[in-house]
PDB file of C-alpha atoms and ligand atoms in Angstrom:
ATOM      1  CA  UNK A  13     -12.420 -29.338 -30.142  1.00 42.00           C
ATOM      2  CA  UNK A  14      -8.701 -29.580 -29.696  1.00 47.00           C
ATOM      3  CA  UNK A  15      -7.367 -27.095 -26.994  1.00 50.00           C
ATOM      4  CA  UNK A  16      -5.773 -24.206 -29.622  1.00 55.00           C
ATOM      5  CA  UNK A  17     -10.030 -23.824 -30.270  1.00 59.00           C
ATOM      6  CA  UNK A  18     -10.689 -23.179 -27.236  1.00 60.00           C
ATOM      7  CA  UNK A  19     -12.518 -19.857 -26.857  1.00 63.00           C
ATOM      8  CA  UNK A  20     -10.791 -17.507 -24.315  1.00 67.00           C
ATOM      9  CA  UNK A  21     -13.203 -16.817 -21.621  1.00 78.00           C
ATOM     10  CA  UNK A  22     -13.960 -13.810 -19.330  1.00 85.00           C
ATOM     11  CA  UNK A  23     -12.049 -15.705 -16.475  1.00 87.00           C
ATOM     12  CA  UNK A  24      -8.838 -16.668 -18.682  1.00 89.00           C
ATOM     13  CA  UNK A  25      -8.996 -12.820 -19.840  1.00 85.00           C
ATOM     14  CA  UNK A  26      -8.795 -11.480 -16.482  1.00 93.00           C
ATOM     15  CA  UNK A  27      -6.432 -13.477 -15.298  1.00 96.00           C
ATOM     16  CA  UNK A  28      -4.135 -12.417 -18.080  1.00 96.00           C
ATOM     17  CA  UNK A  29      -5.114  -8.869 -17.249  1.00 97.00           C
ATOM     18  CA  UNK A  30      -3.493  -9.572 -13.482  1.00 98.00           C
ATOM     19  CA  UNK A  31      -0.602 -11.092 -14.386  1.00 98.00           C
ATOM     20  CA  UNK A  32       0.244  -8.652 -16.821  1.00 98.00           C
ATOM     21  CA  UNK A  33       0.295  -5.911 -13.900  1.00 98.00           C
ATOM     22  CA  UNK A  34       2.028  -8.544 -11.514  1.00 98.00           C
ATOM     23  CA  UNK A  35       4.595  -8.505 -14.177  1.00 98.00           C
ATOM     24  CA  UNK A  36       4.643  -4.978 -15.194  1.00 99.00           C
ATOM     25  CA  UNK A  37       5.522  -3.967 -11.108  1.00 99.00           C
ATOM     26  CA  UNK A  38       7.423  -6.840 -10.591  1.00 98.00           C
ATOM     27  CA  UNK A  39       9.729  -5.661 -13.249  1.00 98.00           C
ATOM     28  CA  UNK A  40       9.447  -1.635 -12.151  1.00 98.00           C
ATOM     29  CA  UNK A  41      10.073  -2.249  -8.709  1.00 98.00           C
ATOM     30  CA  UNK A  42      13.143  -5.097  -9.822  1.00 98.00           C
ATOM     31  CA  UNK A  43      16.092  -3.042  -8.935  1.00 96.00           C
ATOM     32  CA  UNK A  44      14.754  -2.024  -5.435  1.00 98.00           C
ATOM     33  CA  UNK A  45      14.258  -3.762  -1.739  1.00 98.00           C
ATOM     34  CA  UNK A  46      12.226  -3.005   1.284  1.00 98.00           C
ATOM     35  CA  UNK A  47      14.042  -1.215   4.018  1.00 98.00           C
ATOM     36  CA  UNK A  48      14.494  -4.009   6.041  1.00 97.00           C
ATOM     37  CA  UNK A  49      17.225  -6.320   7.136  1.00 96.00           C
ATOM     38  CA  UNK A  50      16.760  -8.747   5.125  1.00 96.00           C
ATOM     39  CA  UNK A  51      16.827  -7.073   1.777  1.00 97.00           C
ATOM     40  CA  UNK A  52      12.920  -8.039   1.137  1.00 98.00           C
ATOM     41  CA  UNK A  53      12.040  -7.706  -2.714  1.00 98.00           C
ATOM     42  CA  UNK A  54      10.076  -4.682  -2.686  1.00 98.00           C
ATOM     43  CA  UNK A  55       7.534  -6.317  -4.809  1.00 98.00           C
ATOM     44  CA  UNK A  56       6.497  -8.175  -1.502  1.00 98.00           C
ATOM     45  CA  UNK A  57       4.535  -5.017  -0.710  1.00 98.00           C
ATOM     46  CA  UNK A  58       2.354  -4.431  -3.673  1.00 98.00           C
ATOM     47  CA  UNK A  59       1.364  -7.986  -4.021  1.00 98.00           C
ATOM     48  CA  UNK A  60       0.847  -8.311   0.049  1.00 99.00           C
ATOM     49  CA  UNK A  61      -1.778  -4.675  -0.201  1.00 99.00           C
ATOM     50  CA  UNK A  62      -3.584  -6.521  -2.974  1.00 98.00           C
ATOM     51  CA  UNK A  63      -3.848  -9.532  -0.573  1.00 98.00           C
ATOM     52  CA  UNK A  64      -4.929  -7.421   2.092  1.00 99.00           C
ATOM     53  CA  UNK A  65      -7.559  -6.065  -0.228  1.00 98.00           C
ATOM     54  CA  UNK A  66      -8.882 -10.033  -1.235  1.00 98.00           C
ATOM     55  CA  UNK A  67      -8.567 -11.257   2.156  1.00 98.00           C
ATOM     56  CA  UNK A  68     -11.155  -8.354   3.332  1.00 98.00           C
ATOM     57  CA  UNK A  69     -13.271  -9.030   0.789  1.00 98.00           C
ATOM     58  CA  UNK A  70     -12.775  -6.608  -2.010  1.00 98.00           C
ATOM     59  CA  UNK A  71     -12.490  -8.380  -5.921  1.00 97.00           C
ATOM     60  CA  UNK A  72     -12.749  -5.357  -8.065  1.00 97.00           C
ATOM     61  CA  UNK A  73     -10.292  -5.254 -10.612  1.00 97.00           C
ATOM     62  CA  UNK A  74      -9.109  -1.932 -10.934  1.00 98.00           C
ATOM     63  CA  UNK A  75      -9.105  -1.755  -7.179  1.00 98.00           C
ATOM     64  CA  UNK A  76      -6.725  -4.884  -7.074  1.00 98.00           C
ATOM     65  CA  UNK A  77      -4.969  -3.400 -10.125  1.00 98.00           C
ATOM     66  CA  UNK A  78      -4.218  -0.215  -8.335  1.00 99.00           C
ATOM     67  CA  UNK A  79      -2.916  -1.885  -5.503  1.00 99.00           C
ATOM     68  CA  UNK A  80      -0.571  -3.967  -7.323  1.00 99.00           C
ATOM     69  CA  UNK A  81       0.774  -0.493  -9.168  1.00 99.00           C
ATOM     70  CA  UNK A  82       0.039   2.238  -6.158  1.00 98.00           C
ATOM     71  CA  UNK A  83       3.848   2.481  -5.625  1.00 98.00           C
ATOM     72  CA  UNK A  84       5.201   2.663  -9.158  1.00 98.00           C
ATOM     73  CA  UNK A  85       4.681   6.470 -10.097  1.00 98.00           C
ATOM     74  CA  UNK A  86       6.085   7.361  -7.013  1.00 98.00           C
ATOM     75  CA  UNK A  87       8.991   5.163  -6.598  1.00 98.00           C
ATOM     76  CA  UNK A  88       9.883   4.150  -9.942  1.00 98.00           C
ATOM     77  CA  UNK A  89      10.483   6.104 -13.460  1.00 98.00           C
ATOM     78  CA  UNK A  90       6.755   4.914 -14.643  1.00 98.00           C
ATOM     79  CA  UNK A  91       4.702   7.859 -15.490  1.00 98.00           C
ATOM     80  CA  UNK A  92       0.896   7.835 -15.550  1.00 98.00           C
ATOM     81  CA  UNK A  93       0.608   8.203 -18.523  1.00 98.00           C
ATOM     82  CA  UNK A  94       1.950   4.838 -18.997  1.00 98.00           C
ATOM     83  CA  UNK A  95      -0.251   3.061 -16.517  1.00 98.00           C
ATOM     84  CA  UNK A  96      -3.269   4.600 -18.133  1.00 98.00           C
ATOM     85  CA  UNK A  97      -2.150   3.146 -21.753  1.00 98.00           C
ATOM     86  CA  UNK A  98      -1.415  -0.672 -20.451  1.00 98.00           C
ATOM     87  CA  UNK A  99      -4.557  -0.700 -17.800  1.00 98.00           C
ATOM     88  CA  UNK A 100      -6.699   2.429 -18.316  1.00 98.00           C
ATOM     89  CA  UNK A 101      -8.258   5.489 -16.792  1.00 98.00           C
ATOM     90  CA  UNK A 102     -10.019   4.312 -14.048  1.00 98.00           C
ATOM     91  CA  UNK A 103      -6.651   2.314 -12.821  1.00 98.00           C
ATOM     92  CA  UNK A 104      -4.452   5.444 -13.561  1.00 98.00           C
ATOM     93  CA  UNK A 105      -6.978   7.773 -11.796  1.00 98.00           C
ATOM     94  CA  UNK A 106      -6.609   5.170  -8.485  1.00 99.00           C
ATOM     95  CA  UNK A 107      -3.140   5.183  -8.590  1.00 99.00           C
ATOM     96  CA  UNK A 108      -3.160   8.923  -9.097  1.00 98.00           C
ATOM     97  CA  UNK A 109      -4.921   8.962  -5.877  1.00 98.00           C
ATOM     98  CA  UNK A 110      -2.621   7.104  -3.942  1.00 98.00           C
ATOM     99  CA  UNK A 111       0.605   8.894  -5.073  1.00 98.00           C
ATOM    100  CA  UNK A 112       2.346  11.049  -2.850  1.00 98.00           C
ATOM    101  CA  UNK A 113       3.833  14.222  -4.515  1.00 97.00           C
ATOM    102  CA  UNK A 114       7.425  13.483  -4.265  1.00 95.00           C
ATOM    103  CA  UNK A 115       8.608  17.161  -4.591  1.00 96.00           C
ATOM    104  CA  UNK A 116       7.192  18.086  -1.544  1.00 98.00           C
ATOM    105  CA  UNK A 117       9.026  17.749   1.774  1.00 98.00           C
ATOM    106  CA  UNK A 118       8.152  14.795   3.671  1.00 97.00           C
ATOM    107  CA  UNK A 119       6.551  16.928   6.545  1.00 98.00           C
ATOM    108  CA  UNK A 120       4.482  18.517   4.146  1.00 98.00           C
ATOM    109  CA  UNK A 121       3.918  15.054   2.295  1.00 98.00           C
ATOM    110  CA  UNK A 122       2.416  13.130   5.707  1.00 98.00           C
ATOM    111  CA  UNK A 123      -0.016  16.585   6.356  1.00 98.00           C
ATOM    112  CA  UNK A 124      -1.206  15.821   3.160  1.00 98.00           C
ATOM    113  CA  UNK A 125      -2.067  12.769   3.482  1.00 98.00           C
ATOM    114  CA  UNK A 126      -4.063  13.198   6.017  1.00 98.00           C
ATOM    115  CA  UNK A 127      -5.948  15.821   5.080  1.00 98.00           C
ATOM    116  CA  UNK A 128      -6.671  14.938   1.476  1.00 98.00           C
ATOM    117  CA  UNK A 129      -8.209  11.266   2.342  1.00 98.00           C
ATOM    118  CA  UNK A 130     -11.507  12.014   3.591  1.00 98.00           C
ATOM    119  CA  UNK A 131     -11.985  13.552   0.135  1.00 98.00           C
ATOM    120  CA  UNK A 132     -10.746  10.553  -2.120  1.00 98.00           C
ATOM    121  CA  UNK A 133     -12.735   8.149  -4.068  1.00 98.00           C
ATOM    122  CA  UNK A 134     -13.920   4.697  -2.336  1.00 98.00           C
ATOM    123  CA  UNK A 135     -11.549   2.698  -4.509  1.00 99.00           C
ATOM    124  CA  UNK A 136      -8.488   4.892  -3.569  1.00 99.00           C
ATOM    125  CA  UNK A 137      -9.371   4.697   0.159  1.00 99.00           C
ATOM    126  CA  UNK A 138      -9.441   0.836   0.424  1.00 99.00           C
ATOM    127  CA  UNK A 139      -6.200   0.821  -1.509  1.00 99.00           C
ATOM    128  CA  UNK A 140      -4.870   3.385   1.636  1.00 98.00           C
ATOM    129  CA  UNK A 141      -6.015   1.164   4.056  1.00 99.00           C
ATOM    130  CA  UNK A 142      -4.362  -1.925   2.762  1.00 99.00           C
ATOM    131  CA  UNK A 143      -0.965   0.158   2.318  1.00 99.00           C
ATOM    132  CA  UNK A 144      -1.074   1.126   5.901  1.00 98.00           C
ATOM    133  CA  UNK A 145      -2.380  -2.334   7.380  1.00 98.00           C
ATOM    134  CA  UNK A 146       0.928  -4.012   5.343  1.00 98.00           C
ATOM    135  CA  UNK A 147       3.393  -1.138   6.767  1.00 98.00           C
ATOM    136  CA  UNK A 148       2.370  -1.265   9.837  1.00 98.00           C
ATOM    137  CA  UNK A 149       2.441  -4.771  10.073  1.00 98.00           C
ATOM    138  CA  UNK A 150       5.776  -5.023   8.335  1.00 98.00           C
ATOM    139  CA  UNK A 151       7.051  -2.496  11.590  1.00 97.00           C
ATOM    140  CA  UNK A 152       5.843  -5.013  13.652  1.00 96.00           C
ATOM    141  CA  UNK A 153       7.253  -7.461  12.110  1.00 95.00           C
ATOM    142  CA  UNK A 154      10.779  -6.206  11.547  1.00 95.00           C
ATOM    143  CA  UNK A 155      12.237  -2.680  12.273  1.00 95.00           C
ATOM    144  CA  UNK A 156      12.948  -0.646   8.932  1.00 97.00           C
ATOM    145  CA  UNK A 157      17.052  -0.229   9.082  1.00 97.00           C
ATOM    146  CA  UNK A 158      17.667   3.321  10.762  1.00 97.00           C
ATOM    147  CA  UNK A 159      13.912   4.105  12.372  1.00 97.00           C
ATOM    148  CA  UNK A 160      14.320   4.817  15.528  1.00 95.00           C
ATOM    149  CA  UNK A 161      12.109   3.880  18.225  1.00 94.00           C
ATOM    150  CA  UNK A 162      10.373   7.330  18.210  1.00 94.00           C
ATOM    151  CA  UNK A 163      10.117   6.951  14.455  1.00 96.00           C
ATOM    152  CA  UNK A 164       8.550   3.771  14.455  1.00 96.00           C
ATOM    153  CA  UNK A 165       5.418   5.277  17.261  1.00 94.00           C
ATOM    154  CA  UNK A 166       5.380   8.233  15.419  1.00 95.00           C
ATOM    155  CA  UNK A 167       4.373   6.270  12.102  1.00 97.00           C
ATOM    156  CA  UNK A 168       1.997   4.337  13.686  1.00 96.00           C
ATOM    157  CA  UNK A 169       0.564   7.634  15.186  1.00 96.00           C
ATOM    158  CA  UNK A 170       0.604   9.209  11.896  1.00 97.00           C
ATOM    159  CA  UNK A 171      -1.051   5.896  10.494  1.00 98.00           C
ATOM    160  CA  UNK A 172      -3.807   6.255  12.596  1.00 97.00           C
ATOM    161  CA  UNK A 173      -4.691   9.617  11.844  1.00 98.00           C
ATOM    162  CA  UNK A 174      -4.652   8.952   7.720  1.00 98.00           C
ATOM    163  CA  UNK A 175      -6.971   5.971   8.330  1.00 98.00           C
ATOM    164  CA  UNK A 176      -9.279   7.330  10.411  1.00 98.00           C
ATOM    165  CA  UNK A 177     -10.247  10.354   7.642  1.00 98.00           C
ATOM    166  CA  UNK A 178     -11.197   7.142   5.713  1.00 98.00           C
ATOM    167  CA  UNK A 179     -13.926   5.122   8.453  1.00 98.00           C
ATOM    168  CA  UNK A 180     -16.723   3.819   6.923  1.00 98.00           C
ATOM    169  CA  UNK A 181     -14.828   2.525   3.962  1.00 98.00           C
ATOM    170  CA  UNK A 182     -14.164  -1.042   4.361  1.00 98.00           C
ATOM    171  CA  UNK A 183     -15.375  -2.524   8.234  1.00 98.00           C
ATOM    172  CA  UNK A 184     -12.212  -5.676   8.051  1.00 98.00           C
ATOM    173  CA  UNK A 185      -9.782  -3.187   7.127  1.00 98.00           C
ATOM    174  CA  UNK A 186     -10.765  -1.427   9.615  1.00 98.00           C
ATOM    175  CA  UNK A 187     -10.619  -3.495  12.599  1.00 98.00           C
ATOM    176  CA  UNK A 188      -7.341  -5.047  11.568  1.00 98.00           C
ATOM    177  CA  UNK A 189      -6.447  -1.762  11.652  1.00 98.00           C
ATOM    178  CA  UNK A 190      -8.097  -0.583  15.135  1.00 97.00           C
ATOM    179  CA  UNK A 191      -6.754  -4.119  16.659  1.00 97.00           C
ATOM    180  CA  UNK A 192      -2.849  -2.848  15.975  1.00 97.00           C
ATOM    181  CA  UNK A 193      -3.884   0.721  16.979  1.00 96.00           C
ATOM    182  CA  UNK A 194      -5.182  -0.663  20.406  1.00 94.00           C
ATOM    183  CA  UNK A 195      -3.662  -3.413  21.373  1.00 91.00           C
ATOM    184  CA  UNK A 196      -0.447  -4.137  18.842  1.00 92.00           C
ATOM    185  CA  UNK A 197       3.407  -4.008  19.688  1.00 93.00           C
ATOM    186  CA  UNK A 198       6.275  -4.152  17.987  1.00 92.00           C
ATOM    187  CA  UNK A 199       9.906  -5.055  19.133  1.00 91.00           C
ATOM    188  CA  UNK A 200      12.556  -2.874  19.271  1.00 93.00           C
ATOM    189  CA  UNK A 201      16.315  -3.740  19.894  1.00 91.00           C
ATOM    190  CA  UNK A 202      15.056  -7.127  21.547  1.00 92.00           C
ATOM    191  CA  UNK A 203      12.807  -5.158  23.980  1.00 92.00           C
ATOM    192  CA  UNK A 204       8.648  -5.228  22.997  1.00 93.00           C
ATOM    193  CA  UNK A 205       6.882  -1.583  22.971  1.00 93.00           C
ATOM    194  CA  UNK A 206       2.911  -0.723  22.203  1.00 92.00           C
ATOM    195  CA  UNK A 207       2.758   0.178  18.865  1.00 88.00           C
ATOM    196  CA  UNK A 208       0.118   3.314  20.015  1.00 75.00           C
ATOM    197  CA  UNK A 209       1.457   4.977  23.554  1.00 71.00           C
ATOM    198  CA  UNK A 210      -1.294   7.100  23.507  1.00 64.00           C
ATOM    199  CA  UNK A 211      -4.517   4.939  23.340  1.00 54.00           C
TER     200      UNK A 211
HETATM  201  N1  G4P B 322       7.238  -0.699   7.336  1.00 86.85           N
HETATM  202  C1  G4P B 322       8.138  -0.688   6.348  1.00 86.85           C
HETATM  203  N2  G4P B 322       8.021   0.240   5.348  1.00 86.85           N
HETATM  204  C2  G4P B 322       8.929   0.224   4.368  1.00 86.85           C
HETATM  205  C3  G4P B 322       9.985  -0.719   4.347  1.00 86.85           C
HETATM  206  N3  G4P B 322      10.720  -0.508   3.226  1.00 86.85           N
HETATM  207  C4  G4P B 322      10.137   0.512   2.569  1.00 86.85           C
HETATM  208  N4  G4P B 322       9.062   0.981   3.259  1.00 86.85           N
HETATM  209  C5  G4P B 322       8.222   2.105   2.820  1.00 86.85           C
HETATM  210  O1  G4P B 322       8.499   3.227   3.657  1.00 86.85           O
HETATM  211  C6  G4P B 322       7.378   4.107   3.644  1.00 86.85           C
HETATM  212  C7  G4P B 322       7.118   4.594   5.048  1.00 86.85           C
HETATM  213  O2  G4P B 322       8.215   5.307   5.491  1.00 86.85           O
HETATM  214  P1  G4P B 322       8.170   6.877   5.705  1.00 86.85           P
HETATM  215  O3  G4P B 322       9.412   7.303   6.379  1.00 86.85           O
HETATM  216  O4  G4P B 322       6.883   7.248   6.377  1.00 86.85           O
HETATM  217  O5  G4P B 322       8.053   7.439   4.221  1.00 86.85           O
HETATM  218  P2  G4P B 322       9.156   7.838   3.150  1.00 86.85           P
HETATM  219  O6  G4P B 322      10.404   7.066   3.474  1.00 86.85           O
HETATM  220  O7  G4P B 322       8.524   7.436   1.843  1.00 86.85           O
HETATM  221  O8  G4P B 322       9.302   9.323   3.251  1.00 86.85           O
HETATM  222  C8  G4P B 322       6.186   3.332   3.103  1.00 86.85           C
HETATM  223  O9  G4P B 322       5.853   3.933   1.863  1.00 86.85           O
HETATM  224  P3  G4P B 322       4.399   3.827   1.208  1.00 86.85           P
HETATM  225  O10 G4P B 322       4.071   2.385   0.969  1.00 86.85           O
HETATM  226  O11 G4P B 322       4.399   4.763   0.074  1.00 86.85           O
HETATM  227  O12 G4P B 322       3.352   4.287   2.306  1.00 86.85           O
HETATM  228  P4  G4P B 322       3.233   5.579   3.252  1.00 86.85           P
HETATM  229  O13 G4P B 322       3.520   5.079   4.615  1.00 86.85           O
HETATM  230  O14 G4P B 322       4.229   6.608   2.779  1.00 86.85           O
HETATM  231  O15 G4P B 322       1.827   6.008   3.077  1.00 86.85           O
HETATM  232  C9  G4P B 322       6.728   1.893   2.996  1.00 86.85           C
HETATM  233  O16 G4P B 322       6.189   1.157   1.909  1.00 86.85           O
HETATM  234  C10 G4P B 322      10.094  -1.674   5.408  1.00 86.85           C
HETATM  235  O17 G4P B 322      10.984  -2.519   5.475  1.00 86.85           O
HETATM  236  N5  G4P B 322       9.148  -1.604   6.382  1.00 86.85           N
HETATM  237 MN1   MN B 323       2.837   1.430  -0.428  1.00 86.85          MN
END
């Protein structure tokens, strides 16, 4: 059998299926950059939340999907609908999950977020952990351009209190998470600072 015959298999299928949503982000998030310095393409983000989400352990595929497209509704033009005719309901309904409501002010955005998560889906609460273990890591890693130091504690604070209404979701998301909370810093203006003053 010469290689044109060869049957497509479950494996060659879904890996298709994830580079098709690599691609579809990669080219809805093309025109943007992460807030930092260096101009990071945003598409860093997505791909590093999926990682996060591999790394502790979690393969499903519209979990992994989600992550790879949790930012596109809310930061791009894509609408929903969209994502639910290329991957699907269950992917769309994720995503749904982990959109912020963009109309709202921001202070009303962040209360939000931490009250609604206790009440989300499984799938929708790993994906919010792996967000918040990649920003929070990116803040230690490099200041956003114009957070201030209080900015920078106060998201970590705020982190804290979104991940905590989801415990008992995923236990290495988790402690990466509790490990920054406790004992992580991040560097401000060349001087080092715990990322959590209060614990
Ligand atoms: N740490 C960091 N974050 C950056 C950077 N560039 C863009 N961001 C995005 O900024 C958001 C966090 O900043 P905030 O001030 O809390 O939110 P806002 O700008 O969207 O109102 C995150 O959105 P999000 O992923 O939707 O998550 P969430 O924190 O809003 O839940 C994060 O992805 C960067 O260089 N470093
Ligand atoms: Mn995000």
């Amino acid at each position: 059998m010469d290689s044109q015959e060869t049957p497509v298999s479950n494996a060659s299928f879904d890996i298709s299926k994830l580079i098709d949503t690599i691609d579809f982000a990669a080219k809805k998030h093309s025109f943007q950059k992460r807030n930092d310095p260096q101009g990071t393409p945003y598409i860093n983000h997505p791909i590093g939340v999926a990682k996060n989400l591999t790394d502790a352990g979690i393969y499903d595929f519209a979990t992994i999907q989600a992550a790879i497209l949790h930012d596109t509704v809310e930061d791009t033009d894509t609408s929903f609908e969209e994502i639910e005719q290329q991957f699907g309901r269950e992917v769309r309904d994720i995503v749904a999950e982990c959109t912020d409501d963009k109309t709202l002010v921001k202070s009303e955005r962040k209360r939000l977020q931490i009250e609604t998560i206790p009440h989300k889906s499984k799938k929708a609460k790993e994906v919010k952990l792996a967000d918040k273990l990649y920003n929070l890591r990116d803040v230690q890693r490099m200041a956003p351009v114009g957070w201030s130091k209080k900015r920078i504690q106060e998201y970590f604070m705020w982190a804290k209190q979104v991940t905590d209404g989801a415990r008992g979701t995923n236990q290495k998301l988790e402690d990466q998470l509790d490990e920054i909370y406790s004992n992580g810093t991040f560097v401000y203006e060349g001087e080092k600072y715990k990322s959590h003053p209060e614990l």
